[in-house]
Coordinates of C-alpha atoms in Angstrom, one line a residue:
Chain R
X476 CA 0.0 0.0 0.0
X477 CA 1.3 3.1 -0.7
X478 CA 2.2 5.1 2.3
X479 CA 2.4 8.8 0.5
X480 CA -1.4 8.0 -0.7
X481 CA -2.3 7.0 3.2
X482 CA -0.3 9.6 4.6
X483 CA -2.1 12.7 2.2
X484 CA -5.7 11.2 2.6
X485 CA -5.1 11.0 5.7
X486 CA -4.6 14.6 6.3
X487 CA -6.7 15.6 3.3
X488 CA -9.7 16.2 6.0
X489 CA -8.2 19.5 6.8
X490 CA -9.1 20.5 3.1
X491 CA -12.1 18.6 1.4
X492 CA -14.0 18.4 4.7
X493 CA -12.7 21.2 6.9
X494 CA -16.3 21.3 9.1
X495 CA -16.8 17.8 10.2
X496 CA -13.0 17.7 10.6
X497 CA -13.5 20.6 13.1
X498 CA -16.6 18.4 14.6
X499 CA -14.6 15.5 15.2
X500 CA -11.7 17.5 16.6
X501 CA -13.6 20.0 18.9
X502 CA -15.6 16.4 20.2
X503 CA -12.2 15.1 21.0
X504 CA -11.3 18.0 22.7
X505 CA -14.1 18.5 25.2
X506 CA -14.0 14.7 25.8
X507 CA -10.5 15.0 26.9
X508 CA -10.9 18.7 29.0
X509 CA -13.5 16.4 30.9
X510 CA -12.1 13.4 31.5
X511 CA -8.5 15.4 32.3
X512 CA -10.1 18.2 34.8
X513 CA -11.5 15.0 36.1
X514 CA -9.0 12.8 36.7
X515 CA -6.5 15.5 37.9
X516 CA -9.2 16.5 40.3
X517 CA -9.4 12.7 41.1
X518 CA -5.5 13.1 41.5
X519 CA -5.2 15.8 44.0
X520 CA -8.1 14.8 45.8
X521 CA -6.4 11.7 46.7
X522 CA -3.4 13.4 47.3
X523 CA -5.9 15.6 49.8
X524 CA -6.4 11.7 51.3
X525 CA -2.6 11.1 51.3
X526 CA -1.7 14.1 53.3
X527 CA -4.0 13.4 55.8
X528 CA -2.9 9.7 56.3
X529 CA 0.7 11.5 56.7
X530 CA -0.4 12.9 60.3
X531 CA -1.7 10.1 61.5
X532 CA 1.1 8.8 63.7
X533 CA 1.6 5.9 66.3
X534 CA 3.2 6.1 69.6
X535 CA 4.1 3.7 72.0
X536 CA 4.3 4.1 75.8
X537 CA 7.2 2.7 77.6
X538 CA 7.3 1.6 80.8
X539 CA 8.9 3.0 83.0
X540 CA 12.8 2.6 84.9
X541 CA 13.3 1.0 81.9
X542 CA 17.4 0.7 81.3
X543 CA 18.7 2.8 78.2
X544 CA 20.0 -0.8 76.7
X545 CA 16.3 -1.8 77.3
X546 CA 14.7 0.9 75.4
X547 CA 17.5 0.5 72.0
X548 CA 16.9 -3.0 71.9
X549 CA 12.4 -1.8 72.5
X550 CA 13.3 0.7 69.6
X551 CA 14.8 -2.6 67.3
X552 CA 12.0 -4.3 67.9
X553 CA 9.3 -1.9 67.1
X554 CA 11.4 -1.0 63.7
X555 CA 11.4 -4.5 63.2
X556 CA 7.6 -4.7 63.1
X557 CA 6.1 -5.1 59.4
X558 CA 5.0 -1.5 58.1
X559 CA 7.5 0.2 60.6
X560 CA 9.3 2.7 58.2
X561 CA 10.9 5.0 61.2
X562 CA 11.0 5.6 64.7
X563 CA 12.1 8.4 67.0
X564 CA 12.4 8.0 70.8
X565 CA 10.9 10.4 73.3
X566 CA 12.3 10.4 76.8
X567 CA 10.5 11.4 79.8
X568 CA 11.9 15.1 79.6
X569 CA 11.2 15.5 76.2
X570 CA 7.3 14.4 77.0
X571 CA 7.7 17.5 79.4
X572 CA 9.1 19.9 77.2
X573 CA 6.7 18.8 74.9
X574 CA 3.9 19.1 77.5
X575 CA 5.1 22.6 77.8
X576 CA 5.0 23.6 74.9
X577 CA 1.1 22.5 74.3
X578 CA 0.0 23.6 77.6
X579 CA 2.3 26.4 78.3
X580 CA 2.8 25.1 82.3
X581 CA 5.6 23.0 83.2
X582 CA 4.6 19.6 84.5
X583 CA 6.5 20.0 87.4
X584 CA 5.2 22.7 88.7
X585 CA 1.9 21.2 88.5
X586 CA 2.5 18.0 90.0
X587 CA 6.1 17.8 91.7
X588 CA 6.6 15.1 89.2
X589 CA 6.8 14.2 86.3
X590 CA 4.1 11.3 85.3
X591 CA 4.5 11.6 81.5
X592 CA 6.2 8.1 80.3
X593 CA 8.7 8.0 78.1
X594 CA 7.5 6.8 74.4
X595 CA 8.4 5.8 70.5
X596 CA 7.0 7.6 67.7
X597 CA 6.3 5.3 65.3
X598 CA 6.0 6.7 61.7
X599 CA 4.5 3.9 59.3
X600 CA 4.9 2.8 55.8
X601 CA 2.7 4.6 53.4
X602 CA 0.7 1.5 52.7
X603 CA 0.0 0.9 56.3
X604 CA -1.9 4.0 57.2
X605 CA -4.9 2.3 56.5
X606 CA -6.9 1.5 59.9
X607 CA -6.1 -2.5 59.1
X608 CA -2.2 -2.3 58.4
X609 CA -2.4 0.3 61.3
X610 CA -4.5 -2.3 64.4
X611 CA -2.1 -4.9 62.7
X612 CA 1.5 -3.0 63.6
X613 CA -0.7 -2.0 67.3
X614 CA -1.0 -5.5 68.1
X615 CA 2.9 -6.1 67.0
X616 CA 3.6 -3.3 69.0
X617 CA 1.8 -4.0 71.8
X618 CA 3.1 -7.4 72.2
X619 CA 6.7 -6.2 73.1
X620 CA 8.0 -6.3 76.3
X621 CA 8.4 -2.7 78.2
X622 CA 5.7 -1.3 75.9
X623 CA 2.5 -0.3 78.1
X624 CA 0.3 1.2 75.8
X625 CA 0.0 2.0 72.4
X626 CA -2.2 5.1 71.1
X627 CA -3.1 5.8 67.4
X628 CA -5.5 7.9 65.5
X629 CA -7.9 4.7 64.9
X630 CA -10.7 6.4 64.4
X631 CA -9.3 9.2 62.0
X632 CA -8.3 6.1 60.0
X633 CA -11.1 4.4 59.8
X634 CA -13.4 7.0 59.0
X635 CA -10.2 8.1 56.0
X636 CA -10.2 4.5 55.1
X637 CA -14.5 4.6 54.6
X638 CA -14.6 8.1 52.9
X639 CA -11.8 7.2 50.6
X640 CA -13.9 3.9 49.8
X641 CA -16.6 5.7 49.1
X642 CA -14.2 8.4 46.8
X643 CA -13.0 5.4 44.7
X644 CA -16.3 3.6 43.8
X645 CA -17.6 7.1 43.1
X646 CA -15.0 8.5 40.8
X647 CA -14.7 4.8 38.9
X648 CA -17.7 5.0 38.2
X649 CA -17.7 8.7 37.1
X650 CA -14.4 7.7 35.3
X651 CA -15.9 4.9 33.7
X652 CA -19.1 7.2 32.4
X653 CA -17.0 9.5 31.2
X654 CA -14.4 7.5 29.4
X655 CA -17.7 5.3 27.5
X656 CA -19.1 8.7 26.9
X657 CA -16.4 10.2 25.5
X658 CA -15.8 7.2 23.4
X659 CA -19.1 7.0 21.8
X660 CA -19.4 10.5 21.3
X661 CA -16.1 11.1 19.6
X662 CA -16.3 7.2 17.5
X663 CA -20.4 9.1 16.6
X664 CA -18.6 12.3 15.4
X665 CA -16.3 10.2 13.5
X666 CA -19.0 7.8 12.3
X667 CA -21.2 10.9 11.3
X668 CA -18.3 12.3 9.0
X669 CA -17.7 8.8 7.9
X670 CA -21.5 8.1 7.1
X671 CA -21.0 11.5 4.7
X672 CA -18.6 9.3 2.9
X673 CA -20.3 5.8 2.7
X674 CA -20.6 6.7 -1.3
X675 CA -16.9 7.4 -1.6
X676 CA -16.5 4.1 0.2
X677 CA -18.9 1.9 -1.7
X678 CA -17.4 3.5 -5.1
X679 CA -13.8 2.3 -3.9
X680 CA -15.0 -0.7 -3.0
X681 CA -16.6 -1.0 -6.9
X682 CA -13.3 0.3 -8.6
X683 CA -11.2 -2.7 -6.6
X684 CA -9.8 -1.4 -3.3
X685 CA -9.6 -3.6 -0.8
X686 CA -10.9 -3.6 3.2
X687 CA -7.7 -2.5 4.0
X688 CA -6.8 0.5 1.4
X689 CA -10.2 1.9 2.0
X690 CA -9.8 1.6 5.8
X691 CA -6.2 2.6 6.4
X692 CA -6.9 6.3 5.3
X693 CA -10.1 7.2 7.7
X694 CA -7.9 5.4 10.5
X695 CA -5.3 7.8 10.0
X696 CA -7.8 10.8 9.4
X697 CA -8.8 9.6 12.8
X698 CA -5.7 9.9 14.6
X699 CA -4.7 12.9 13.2
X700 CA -8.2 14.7 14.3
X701 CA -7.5 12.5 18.0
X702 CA -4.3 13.5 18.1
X703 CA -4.9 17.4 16.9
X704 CA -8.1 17.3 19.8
X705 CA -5.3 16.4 22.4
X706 CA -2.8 19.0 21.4
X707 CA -5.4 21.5 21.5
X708 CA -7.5 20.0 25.0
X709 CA -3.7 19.5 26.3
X710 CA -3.0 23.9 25.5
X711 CA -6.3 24.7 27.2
X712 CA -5.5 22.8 30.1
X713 CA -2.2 24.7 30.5
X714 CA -3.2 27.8 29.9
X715 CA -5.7 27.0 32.8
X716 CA -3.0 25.5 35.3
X717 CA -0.4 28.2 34.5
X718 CA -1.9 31.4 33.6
X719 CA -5.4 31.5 35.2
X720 CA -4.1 31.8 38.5
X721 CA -2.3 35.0 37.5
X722 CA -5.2 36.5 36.2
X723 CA -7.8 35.4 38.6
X724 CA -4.6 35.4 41.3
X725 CA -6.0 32.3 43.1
X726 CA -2.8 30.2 43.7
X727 CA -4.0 26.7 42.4
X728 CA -0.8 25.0 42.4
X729 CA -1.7 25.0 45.9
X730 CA -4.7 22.3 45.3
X731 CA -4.2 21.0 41.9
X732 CA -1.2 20.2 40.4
X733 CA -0.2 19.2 36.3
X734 CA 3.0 17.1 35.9
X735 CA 4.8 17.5 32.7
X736 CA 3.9 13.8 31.5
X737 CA -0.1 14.5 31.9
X738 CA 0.1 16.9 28.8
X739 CA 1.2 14.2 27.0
X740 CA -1.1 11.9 28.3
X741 CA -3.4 13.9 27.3
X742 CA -3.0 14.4 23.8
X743 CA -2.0 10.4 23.4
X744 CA -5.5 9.2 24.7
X745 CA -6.7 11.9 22.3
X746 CA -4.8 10.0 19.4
X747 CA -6.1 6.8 21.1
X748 CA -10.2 8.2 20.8
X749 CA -9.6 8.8 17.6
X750 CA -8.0 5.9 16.4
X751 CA -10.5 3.6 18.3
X752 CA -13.3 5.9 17.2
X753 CA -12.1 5.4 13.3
X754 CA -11.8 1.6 13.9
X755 CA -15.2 1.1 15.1
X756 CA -17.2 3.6 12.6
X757 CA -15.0 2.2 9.5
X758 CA -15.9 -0.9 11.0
X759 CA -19.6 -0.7 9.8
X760 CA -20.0 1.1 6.7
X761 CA -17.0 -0.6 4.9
X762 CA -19.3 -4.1 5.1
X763 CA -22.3 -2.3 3.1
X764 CA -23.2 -3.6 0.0
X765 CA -21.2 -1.2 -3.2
X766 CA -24.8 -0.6 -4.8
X767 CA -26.9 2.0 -1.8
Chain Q
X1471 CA -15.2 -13.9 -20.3
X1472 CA -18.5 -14.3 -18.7
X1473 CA -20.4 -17.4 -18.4
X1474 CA -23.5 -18.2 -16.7
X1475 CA -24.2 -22.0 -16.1
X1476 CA -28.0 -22.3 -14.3
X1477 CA -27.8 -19.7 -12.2
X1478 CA -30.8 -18.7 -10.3
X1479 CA -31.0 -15.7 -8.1
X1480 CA -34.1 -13.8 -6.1
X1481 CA -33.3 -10.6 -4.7
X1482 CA -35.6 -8.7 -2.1
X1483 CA -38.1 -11.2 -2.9
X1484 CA -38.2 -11.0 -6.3
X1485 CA -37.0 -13.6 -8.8
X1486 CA -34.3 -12.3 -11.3
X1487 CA -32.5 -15.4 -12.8
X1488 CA -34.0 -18.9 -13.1
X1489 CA -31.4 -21.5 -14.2
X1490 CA -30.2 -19.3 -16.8
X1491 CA -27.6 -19.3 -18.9
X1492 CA -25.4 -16.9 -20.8
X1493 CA -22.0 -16.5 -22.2
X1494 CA -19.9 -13.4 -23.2
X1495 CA -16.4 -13.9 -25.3
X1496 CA -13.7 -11.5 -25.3
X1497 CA -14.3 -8.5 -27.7
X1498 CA -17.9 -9.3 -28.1
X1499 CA -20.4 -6.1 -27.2
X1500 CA -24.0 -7.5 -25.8
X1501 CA -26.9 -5.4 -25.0
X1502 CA -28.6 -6.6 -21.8
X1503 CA -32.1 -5.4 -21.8
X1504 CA -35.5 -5.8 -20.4
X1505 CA -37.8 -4.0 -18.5
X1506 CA -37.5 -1.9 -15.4
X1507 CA -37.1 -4.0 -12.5
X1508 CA -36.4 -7.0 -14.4
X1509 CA -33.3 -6.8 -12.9
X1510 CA -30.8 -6.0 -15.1
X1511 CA -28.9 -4.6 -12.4
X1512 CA -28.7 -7.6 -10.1
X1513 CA -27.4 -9.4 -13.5
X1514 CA -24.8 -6.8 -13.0
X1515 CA -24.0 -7.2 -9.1
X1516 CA -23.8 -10.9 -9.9
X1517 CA -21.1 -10.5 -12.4
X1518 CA -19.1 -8.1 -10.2
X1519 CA -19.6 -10.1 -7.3
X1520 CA -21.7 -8.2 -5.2
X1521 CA -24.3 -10.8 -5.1
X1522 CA -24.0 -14.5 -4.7
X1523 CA -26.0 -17.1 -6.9
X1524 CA -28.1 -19.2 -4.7
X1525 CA -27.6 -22.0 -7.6
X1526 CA -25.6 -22.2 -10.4
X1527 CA -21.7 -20.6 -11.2
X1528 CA -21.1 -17.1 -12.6
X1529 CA -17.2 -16.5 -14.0
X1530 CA -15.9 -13.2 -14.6
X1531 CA -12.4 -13.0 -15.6
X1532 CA -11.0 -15.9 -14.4
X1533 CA -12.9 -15.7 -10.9
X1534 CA -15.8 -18.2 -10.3
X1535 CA -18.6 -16.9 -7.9
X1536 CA -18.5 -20.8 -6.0
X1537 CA -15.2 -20.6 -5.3
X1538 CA -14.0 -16.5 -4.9
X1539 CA -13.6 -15.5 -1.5
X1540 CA -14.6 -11.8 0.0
X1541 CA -10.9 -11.1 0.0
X1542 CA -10.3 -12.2 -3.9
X1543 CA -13.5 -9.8 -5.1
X1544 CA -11.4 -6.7 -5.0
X1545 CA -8.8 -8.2 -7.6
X1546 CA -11.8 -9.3 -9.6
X1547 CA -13.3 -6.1 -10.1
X1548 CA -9.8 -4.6 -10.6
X1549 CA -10.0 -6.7 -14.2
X1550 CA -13.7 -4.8 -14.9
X1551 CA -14.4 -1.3 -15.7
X1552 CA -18.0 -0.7 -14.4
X1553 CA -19.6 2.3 -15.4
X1554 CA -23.4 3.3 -14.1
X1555 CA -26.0 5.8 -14.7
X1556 CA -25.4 7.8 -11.5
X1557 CA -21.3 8.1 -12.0
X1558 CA -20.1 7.0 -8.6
X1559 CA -17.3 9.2 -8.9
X1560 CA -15.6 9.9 -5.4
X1561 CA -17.0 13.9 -5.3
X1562 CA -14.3 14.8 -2.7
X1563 CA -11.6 15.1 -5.1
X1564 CA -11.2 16.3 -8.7
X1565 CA -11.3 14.4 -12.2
X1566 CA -7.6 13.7 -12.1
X1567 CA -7.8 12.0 -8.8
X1568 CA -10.8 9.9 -9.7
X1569 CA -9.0 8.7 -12.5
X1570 CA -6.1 8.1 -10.6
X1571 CA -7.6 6.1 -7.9
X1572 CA -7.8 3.6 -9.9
X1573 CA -4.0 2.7 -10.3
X1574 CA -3.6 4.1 -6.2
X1575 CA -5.6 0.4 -5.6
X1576 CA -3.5 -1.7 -7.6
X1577 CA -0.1 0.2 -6.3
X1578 CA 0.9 1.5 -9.5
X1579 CA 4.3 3.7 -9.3
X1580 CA 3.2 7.8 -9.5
X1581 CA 5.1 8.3 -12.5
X1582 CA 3.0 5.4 -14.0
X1583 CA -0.1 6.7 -12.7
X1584 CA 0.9 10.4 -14.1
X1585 CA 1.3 8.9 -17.5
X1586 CA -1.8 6.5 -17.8
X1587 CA -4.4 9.1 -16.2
X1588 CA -3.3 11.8 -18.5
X1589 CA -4.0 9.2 -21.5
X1590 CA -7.2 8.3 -20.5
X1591 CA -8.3 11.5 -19.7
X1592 CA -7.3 12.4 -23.6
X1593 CA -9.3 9.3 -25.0
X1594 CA -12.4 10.5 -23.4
X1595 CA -11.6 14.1 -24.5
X1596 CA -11.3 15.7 -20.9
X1597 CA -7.6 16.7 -20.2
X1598 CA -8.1 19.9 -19.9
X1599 CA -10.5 19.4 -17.0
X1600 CA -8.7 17.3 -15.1
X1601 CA -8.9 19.9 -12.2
X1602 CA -12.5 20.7 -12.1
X1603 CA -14.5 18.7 -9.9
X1604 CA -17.0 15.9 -10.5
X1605 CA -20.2 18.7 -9.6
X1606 CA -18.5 21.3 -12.0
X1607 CA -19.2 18.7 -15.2
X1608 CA -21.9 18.1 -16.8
X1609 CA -23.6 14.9 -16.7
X1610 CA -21.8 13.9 -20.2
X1611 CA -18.5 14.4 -18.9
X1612 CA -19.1 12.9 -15.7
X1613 CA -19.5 9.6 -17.1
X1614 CA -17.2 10.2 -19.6
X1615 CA -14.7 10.3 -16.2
X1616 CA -16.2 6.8 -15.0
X1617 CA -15.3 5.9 -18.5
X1618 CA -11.2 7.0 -18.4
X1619 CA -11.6 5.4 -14.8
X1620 CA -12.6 2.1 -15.7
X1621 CA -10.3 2.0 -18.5
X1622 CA -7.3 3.1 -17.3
X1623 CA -6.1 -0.4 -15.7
X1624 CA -7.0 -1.7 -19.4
X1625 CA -9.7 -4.2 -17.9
X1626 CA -10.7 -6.9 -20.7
X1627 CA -14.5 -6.3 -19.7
X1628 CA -16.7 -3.5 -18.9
X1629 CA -19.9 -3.6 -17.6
X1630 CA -22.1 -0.3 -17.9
X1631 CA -25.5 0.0 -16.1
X1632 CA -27.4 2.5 -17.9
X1633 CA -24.7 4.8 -18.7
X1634 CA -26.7 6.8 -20.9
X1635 CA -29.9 6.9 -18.5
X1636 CA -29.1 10.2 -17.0
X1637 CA -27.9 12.3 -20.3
X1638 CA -29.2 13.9 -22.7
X1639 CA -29.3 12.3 -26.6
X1640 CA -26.3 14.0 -27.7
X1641 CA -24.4 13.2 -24.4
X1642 CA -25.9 9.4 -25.0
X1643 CA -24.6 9.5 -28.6
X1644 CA -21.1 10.9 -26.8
X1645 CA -21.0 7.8 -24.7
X1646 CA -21.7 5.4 -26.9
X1647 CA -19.5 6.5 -29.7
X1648 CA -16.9 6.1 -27.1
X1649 CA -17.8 2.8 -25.9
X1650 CA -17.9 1.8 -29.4
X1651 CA -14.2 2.9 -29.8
X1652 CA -12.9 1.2 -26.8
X1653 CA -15.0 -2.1 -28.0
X1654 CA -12.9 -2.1 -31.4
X1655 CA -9.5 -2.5 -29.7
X1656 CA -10.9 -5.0 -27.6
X1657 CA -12.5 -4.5 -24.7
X1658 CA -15.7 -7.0 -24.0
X1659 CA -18.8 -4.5 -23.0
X1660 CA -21.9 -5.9 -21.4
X1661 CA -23.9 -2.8 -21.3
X1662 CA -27.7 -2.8 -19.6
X1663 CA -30.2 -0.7 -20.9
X1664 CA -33.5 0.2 -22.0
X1665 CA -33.0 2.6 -24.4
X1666 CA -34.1 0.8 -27.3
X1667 CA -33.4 3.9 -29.7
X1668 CA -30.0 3.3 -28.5
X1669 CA -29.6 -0.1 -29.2
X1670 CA -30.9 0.7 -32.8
X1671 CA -28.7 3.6 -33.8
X1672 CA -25.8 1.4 -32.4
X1673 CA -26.8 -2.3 -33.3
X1674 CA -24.8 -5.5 -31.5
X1675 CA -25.8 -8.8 -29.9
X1676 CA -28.6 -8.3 -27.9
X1677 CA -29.6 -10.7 -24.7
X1678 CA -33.1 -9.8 -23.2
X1679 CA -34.1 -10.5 -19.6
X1680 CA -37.4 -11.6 -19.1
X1681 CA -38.8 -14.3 -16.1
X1682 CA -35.7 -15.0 -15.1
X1683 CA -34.4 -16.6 -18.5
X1684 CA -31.5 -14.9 -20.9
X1685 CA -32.4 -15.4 -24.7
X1686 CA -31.0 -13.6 -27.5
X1687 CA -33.5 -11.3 -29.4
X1688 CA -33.0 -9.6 -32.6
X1689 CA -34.5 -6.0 -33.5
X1690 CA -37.3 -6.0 -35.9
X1691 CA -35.7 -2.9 -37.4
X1692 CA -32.0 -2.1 -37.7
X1693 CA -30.1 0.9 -38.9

């Protein structure tokens, strides 16, 4: 097959059929603005989720007259537990420094002593600030000799671990409409400007061209309008992320933020409608019979 | 060229062929007529493959309808030149191009292509139009472009549907004259019509359709 014929039909839409060129790419456009805002939304918002898993924190209370050999080899053992990432140790004057600092009173003062126990901070693995992997490293922790108590943020977690649930079921399926719709309305588009041609395609058929030469061409005519819809969804949604906050002077890199790689994500699932939107439109009208 | 060996066909319904036979040599020129909805036309499909016999065997140019499969039928049709009453010309891209088509299917080299579309167009009398687009010709030229395209891969048969149903008797006289001219260097033409002025002014074997069967009729009056 020859490539400079596929190559120029291809392109050709910008010329013989400049309006339902314009259809297809605009639909490919708006399909992608959606489903990016969307899934960077979806992105951030998770990242919302994220951060406030990061303050959740574990800490375990040490008995105490513990020896200081006792507490390193308490500290080994707790950083030994499965979905330990780090751990700091907090002696009894820290606690009331610490105590200070929130209360603004000094513990002695109040009491004569000091009844604030020495502790470990326990900072977890990212994967195991959900309330499961948490209660999991708690009854690790719990189990080790010298540790009297352990206190974490259970409830925080469990209530994170439900709303983000909730978040993930919702946005699939949001994700999911959105990705069918945008589909079927860009492979419609397509099929529409296609449908214009079904007499083009039955004479081909008639004058000898095969499935593939006749098909080939609106495939590539598909890509290129796919692929030109990204470009041009991928420039609105940087001119959004980088110069709307100047003019409205709302700072949104503070909420949402566009990595370098999405832009080009963006314009290669535009390429991607389009070519699946050619493939499924060609599909059905290249079967019709050459006499309408 | 063609031969028909009791083949019977019914399309929407209605019966077109009933064990008929029929054969076409190479060179010959055979009218095909009957009346409207005889189905002349699904005669037509049959021989380019776009209908199947439900008994019998058509072959065309070396294919034979029991054994072609769907991806063979292009490379049949690229051996006829079909020609019908509405054009089919692709109207997205001008005279030069629909010619040209042609040889883009069967991967002919550009200089080729360059060569053999500018001699067609000059047999049908239309290179200086070879910019204009199909809408900007008149109905006479427009088929005279369906001519230079079915010619220009130098098919040994061409079948024509009514190519002179939508012109106007001089434009009819046009097309024939030029049919006529490509029969002589040899070129089979299996042309369906009903214009039996037609047929007179330009006499040749004639095959009528009628109930299904194919007979040879003569005209009462010739030229």
């Amino acid at each position: 097959m020859q490539v400079r014929y596929i190559l120029r039909e291809g392109f050709s839409g910008f010329k013989r059929a400049k309006l339902s060129m314009f259809a297809a790419v605009i639909t490919v456009s708006i399909s992608l603005l959606l489903l990016s805002s969307f899934t960077i939304l979806l992105i951030n918002a998770n990242s919302v989720i994220e951060s406030l898993r990061d303050k959740v924190e574990m800490e375990a209370f040490l008995e105490d007259g513990l020896r200081n050999d006792e507490v390193e080899a308490i500290e080994k053992r707790v950083l030994a537990v499965t979905g330990v990432r780090e751990v700091r140790f907090i002696s009894k004057e820290e606690a009331a420094r610490i105590f200070e600092e929130e209360f603004g009173e000094d513990i002695y003062r109040v009491l004569d002593f000091n009844p604030l126990p020495a502790s470990v901070k326990i900072y977890l693995i990212d994967g195991y600030k959900t309330a499961a992997a948490a209660a999991s490293v708690y009854d690790d922790v719990k189990q080790i000799r010298g540790v009297e108590d352990v206190i974490y943020r259970k409830a925080l977690l469990e209530m994170l671990d439900q709303r983000a649930k909730t978040f993930l079921w919702g946005a699939l399926g949001i994700g999911l409409f959105i990705t069918i719709s945008s589909i079927f309305l860009v492979a419609n588009t397509i099929r529409l400007a296609i449908y214009a041609k079904r007499k083009i395609i039955q004479s081909m058929k008639l004058i000898g061209a095969t499935r593939s030469f006749i098909r080939t061409p609106f495939i590539v005519e598909g890509l290129v309008q796919g692929c030109v819809g990204g470009l041009f969804a991928s420039g609105v949604v940087f001119v959004l992320f980088n110069y709307l906050e100047q003019w409205l002077s709302v700072p949104m890199s503070d909420f949402v933020r566009v990595e370098v790689f999405a832009y080009g994500l963006i314009v290669g699932v535009g390429c991607l409608l389009g070519f699946l939107g050619s493939v499924l439109s060609i599909r059905r009208f290249i079967g019709e019979s050459v006499v309408s | 060229m063609i031969e028909l060996h009791e083949v019977s066909v019914s399309f929407d319904g209605q019966l077109v062929l009933e064990g008929a036979d029929f054969a076409l040599k190479a060179g010959d020129f055979v009218y095909l007529v009957g009346q409207t909805g005889a189905g002349k036309s699904s005669l037509l499909r049959l021989l380019y493959m776009d209908l199947k016999p439900q008994r019998g065997t058509v072959r065309v140019a070396g294919f034979s309808s029991s054994s072609i499969t769907r991806r063979e039928i292009p490379f049949l049709r690229r051996r006829l030149g079909v020609v019908f009453q509405d054009f089919k010309l692709l109207e997205d891209r001008d005279v030069y191009e629909n010619v040209a088509f042609a040889l883009y299917v069967t991967n002919t080299k550009q200089r080729e292509v360059k060569k053999r579309v500018l001699l067609a167009l000059a047999d049908v009398g239309l290179s200086h139009k070879r910019l204009q687009m199909p809408h900007e010709l008149s109905g006479g030229e427009q088929q005279r472009v369906v001519i230079a395209r079915a010619l220009v891969n130098s098919p040994p048969l061409l079948l024509a549907d009514e190519p002179t149903g939508n012109l106007d008797p001089a434009s009819s006289n046009e097309i024939m004259e030029l049919l006529q001219k490509i029969n002589m260097r040899g070129t089979a033409i299996l042309m369906a019509t009903h214009n039996y002025d037609l047929v007179k002014r330009f006499p040749a074997r004639i095959v009528q359709l009628k109930d299904g069967r194919l007979m040879d009729v003569e005209l009462k009056e010739k030229r």
